[in-house]
Coordinates of C-alpha atoms in Angstrom, one line a residue:
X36 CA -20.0 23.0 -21.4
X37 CA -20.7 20.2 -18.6
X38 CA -19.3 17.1 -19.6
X39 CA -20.2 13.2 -17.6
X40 CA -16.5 13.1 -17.3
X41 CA -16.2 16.1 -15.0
X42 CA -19.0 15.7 -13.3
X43 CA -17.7 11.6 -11.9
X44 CA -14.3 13.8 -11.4
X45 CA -16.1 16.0 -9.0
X46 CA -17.9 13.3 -7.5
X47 CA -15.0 11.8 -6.9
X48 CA -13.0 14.4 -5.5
X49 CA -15.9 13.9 -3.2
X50 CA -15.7 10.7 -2.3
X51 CA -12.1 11.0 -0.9
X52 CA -13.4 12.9 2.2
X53 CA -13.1 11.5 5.7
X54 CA -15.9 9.6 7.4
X55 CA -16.4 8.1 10.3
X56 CA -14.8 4.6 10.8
X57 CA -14.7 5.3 7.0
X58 CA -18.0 4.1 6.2
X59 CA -18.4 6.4 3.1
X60 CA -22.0 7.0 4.1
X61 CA -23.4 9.1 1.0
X62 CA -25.0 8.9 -2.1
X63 CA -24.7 11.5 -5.2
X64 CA -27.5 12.2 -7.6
X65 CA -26.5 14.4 -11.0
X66 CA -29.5 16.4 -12.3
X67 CA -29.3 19.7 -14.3
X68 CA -26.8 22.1 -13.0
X69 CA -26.8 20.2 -9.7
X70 CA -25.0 17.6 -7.5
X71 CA -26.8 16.7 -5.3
X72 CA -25.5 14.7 -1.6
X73 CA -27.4 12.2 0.1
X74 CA -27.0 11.0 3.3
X75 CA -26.8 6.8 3.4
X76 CA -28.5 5.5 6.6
X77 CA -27.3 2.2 5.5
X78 CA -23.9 3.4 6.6
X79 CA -25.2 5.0 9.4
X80 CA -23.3 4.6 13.2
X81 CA -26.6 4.5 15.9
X82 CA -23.7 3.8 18.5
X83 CA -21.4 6.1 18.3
X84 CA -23.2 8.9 16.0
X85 CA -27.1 8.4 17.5
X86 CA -28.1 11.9 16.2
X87 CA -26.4 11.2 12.4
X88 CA -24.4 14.8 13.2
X89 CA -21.0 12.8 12.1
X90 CA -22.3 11.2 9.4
X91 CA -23.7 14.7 8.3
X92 CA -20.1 16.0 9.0
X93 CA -18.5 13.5 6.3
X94 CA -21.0 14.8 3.5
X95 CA -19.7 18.4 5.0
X96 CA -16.5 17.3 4.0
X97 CA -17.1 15.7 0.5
X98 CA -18.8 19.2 -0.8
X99 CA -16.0 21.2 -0.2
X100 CA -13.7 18.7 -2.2
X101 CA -16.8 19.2 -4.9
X102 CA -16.4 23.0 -4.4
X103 CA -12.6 22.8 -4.8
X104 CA -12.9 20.2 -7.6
X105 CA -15.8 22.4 -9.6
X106 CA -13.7 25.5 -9.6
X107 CA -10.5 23.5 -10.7
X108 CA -12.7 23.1 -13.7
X109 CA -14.0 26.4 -14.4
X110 CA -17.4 26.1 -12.4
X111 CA -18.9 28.5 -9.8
X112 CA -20.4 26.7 -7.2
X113 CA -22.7 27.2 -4.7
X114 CA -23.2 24.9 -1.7
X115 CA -27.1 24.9 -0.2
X116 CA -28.6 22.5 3.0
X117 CA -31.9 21.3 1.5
X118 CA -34.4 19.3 3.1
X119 CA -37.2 17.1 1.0
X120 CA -40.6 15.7 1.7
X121 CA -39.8 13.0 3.8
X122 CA -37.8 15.6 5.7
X123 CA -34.5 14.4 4.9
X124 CA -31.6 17.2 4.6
X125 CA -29.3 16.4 1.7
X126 CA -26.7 18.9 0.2
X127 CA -27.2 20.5 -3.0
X128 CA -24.0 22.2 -5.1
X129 CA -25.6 24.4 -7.5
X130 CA -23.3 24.7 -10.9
X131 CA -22.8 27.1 -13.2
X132 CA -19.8 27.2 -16.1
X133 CA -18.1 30.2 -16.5
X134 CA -14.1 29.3 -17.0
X135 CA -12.9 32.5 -15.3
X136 CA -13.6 30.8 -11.5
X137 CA -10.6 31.4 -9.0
X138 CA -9.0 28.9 -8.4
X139 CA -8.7 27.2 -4.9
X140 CA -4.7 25.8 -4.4
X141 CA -6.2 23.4 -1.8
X142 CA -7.4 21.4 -4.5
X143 CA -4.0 20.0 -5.1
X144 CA -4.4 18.5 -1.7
X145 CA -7.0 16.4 -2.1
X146 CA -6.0 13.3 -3.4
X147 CA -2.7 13.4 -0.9
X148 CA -5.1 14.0 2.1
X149 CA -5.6 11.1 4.9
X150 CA -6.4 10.3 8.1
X151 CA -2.9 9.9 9.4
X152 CA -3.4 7.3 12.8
X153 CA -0.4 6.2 14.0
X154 CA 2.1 7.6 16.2
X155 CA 3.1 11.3 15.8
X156 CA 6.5 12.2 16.5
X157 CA 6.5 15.1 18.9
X158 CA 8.0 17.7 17.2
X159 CA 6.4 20.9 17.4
X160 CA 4.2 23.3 15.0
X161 CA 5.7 26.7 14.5
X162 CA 3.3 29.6 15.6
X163 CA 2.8 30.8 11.6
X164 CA 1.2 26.9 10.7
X165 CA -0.8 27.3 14.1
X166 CA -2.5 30.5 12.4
X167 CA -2.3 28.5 9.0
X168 CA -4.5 26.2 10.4
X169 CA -6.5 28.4 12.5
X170 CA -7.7 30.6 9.3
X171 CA -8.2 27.9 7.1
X172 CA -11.7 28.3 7.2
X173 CA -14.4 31.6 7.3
X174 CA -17.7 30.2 8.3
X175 CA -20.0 32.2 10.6
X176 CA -21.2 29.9 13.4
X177 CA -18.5 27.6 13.3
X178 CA -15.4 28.4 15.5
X179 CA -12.3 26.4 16.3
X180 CA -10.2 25.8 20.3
X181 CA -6.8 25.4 19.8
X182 CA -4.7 23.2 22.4
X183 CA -1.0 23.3 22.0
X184 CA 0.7 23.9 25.5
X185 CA 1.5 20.8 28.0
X186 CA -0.8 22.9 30.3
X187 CA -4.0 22.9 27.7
X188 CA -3.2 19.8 26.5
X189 CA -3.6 18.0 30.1
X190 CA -6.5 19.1 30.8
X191 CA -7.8 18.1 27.2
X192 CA -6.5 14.7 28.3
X193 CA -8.9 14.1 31.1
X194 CA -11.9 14.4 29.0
X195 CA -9.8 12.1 26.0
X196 CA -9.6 9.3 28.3
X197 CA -12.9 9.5 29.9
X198 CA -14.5 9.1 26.2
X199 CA -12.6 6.1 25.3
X200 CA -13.3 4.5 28.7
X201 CA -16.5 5.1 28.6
X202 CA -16.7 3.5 25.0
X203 CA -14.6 0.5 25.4
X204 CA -17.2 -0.5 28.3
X205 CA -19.9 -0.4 26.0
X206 CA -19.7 -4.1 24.3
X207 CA -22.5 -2.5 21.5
X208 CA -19.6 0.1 20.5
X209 CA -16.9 -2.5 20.8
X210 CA -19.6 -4.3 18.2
X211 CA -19.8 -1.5 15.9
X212 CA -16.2 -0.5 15.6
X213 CA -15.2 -4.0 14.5
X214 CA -17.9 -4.6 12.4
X215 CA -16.5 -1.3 10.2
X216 CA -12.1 -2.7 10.7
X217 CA -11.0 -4.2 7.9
X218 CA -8.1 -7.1 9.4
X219 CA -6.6 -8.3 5.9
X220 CA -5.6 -6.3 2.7
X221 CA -8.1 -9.1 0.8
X222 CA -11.2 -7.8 3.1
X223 CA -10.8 -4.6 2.3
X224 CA -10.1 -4.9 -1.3
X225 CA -13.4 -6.7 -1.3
X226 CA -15.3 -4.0 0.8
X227 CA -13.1 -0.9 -0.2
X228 CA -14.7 0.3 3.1
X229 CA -13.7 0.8 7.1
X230 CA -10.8 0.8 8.6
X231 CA -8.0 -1.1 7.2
X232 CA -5.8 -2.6 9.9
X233 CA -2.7 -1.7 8.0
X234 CA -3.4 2.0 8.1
X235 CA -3.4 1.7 11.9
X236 CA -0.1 -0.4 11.8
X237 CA -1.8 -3.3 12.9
X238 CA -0.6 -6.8 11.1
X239 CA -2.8 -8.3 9.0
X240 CA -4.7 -11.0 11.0
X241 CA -8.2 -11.8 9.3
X242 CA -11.3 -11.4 10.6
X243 CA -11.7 -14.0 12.7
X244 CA -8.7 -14.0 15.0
X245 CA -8.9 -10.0 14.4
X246 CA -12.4 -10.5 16.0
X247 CA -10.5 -12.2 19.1
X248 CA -8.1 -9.8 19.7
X249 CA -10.3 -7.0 19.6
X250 CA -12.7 -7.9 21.9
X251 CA -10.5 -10.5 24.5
X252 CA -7.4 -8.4 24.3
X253 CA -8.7 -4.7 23.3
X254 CA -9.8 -3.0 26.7
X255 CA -10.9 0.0 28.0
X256 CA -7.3 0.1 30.1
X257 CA -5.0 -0.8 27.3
X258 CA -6.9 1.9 25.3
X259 CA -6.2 4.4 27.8
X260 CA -2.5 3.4 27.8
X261 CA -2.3 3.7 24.0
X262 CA -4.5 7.3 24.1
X263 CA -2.1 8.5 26.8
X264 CA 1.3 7.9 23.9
X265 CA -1.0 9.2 21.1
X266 CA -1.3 12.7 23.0
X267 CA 1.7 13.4 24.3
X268 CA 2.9 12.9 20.8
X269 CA 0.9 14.9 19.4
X270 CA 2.2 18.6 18.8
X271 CA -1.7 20.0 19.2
X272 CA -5.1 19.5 19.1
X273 CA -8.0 21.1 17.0
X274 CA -11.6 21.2 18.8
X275 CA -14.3 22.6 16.3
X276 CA -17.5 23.8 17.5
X277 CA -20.8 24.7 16.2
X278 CA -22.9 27.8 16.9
X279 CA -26.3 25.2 16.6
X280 CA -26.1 21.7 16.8
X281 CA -28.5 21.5 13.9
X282 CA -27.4 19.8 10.2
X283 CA -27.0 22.9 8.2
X284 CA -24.2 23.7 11.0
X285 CA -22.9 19.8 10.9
X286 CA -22.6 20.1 7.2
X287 CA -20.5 23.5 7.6
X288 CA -18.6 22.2 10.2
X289 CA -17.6 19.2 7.5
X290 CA -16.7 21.6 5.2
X291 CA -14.6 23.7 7.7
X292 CA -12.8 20.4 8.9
X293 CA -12.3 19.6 4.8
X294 CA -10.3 22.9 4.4
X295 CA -8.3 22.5 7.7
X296 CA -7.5 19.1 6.9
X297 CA -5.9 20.2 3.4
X298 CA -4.4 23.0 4.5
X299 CA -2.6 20.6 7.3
X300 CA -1.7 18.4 4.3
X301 CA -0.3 21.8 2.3
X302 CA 1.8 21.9 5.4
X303 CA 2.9 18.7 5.4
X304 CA 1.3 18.1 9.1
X305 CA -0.4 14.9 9.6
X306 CA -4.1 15.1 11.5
X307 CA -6.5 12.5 12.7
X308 CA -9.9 11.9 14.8
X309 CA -9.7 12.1 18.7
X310 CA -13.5 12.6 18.9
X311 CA -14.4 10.4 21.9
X312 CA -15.1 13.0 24.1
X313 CA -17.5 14.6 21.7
X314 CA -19.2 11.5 21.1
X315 CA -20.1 10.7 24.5
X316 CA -22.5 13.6 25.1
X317 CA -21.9 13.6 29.1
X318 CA -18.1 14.3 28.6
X319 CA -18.8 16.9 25.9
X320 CA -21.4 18.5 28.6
X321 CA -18.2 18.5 30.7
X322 CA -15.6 20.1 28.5
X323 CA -17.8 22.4 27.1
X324 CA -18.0 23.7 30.7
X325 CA -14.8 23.5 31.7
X326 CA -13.1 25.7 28.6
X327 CA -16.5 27.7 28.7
X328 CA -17.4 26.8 25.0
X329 CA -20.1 29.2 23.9
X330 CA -20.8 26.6 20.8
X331 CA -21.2 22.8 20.9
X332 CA -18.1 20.5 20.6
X333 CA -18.6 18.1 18.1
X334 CA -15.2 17.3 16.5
X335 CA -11.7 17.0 18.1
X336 CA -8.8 16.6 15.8
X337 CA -5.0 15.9 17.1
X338 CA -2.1 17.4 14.7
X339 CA 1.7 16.4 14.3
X340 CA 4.3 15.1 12.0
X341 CA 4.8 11.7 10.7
X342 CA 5.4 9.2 8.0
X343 CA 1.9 8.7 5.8
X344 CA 0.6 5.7 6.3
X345 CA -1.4 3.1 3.5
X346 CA -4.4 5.0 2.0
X347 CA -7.9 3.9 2.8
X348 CA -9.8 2.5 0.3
X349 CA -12.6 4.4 -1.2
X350 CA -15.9 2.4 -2.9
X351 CA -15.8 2.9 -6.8
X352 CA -18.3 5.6 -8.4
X353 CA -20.8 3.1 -9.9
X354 CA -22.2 2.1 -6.4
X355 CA -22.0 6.0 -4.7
X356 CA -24.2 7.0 -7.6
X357 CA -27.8 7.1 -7.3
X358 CA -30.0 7.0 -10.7
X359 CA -33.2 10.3 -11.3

């Protein structure tokens, strides 16, 4: 029998998915048998993410934890793109008590999982983790482009750095992306959303002089210079491509990332975002041309080792929850 208690444990599994700039931008609504995921447009990114396809990523993301987490207790569950009246797609995880559900190991990963930003170390993946992370997923119209040689890897750069140029010369994403950074431990305590400087090993400055340094001192240049150590560091890189470029595919694609993620964290391999040249649609016109992508690139993830880093915050249940 269903209790309250498991169902906010699911929902909470859910809510430790990754999101852009971690803006945590959904909403969950319990009815009978069903969780259901909303997107929040309040949380929404019109710079970086115009068409919402990240933001529809992230709730991706949070229904597999909710598959992995309903199975862990005994559920099956099915996972269904819905759209309603006002023709809004939400996710909808049909469940149904059984107790004799397979389990799903990933699930101890969960709560260990996290967007790992700072400075890899170098050392290299062995083939056998490569394929670990290659088959971590089985979703028909989702594929994933591997990049692990210096050769594949330099060309990936070009488009990397192109991106980031191309954002930090826009003063309205510079606006967005430290409207979402979090420069003091009491900020984001308050918010328990964005970016927490200290998970970037930045010091802790406060918002004002953070504000400053971000846009006097942050440049399109010094973010090349910094992009340019983060890859060669890097042991690989992960580019995930949809079949459409339509929500139902975003949403898989979220989910597809979600078991990727946690299988990298099963391996003790640290991951994180690269996805400027997927966000700035003339450079992913480029790069799907150049490695003759037959789907759309829409998420680029780079993969290492290295020491964790502080945990983002996450918001507390009572304000993801939505009321009947």
């Amino acid at each position: 029998m269903k209790t309250p208690e498991q169902i906010n444990e699911i929902i909470e599994y859910g809510t430790k998915a990754p999101s852009g700039h971690n803006t945590q931008p959904w909403k969950f609504l319990v009815k009978e048998n069903e969780i259901q995921i909303h997107p929040d447009f309040d949380r929404e990114l019109p710079i970086v993410d115009p068409d919402n396809h990240a933001l529809y990523i992230s709730l991706g993301c949070a229904a597999e934890n909710m598959l992995l987490a309903a199975k862990h207790f005994g559920y099956e569950c099915t996972v269904n793109v819905v759209t309603n009246d006002k023709n809004i797609s939400f996710i909808k995880l049909l469940l149904n008590q059984t107790g004799s559900v397979e389990r799903d190991n990933l699930f101890d990963y969960i709560n260990i999982r996290q967007s790992t930003r700072n400075l890899y170390t170098n050392d290299k993946v062995s083939s056998s983790n490569i394929a670990a992370l290659q088959e971590s997923f089985n979703f028909k119209g989702i594929e994933i482009l591997m990049f692990t040689t210096a050769e594949e890897i330099e060309k990936l750069e070009t488009f990397i750095i192109e991106g980031s140029n191309r954002q930090f010369q826009n003063k309205d994403f510079v606006k967005e992306l430290v409207s979402w950074i979090r420069f003091s431990k009491k900020e984001v305590a308050q918010k328990r959303d964005g970016i927490w400087q200290a998970s970037m090993g930045m010091p802790g400055v406060g918002r004002t002089l953070g504000n400053i340094i971000m846009k006097k001192f942050v440049s399109a240049s010094s973010e090349a210079k910094r992009w340019k150590k983060q890859i060669e560091a890097s042991a690989g890189f992960a580019l995930f491509t949809v079949e459409k470029n339509d929500v139902a595919h975003w949403v898989l694609l979220g989910r597809a990332f979600q078991r990727f993620g946690l299988t990298a964290t099963q391996l003790n391999i640290s991951h994180a975002h690269v996805n400027m040249p997927c966000e700035e649609i003339q450079v992913r016109n480029k790069m799907a041309k150049q490695f003759e992508l037959t789907g759309h690139p829409l998420l680029l993830i780079r993969f290492g080792y290295s020491k964790k880093m502080p945990y983002s915050y996450r918001r507390p249940l009572a304000d993801v929850l939505e009321t009947p």
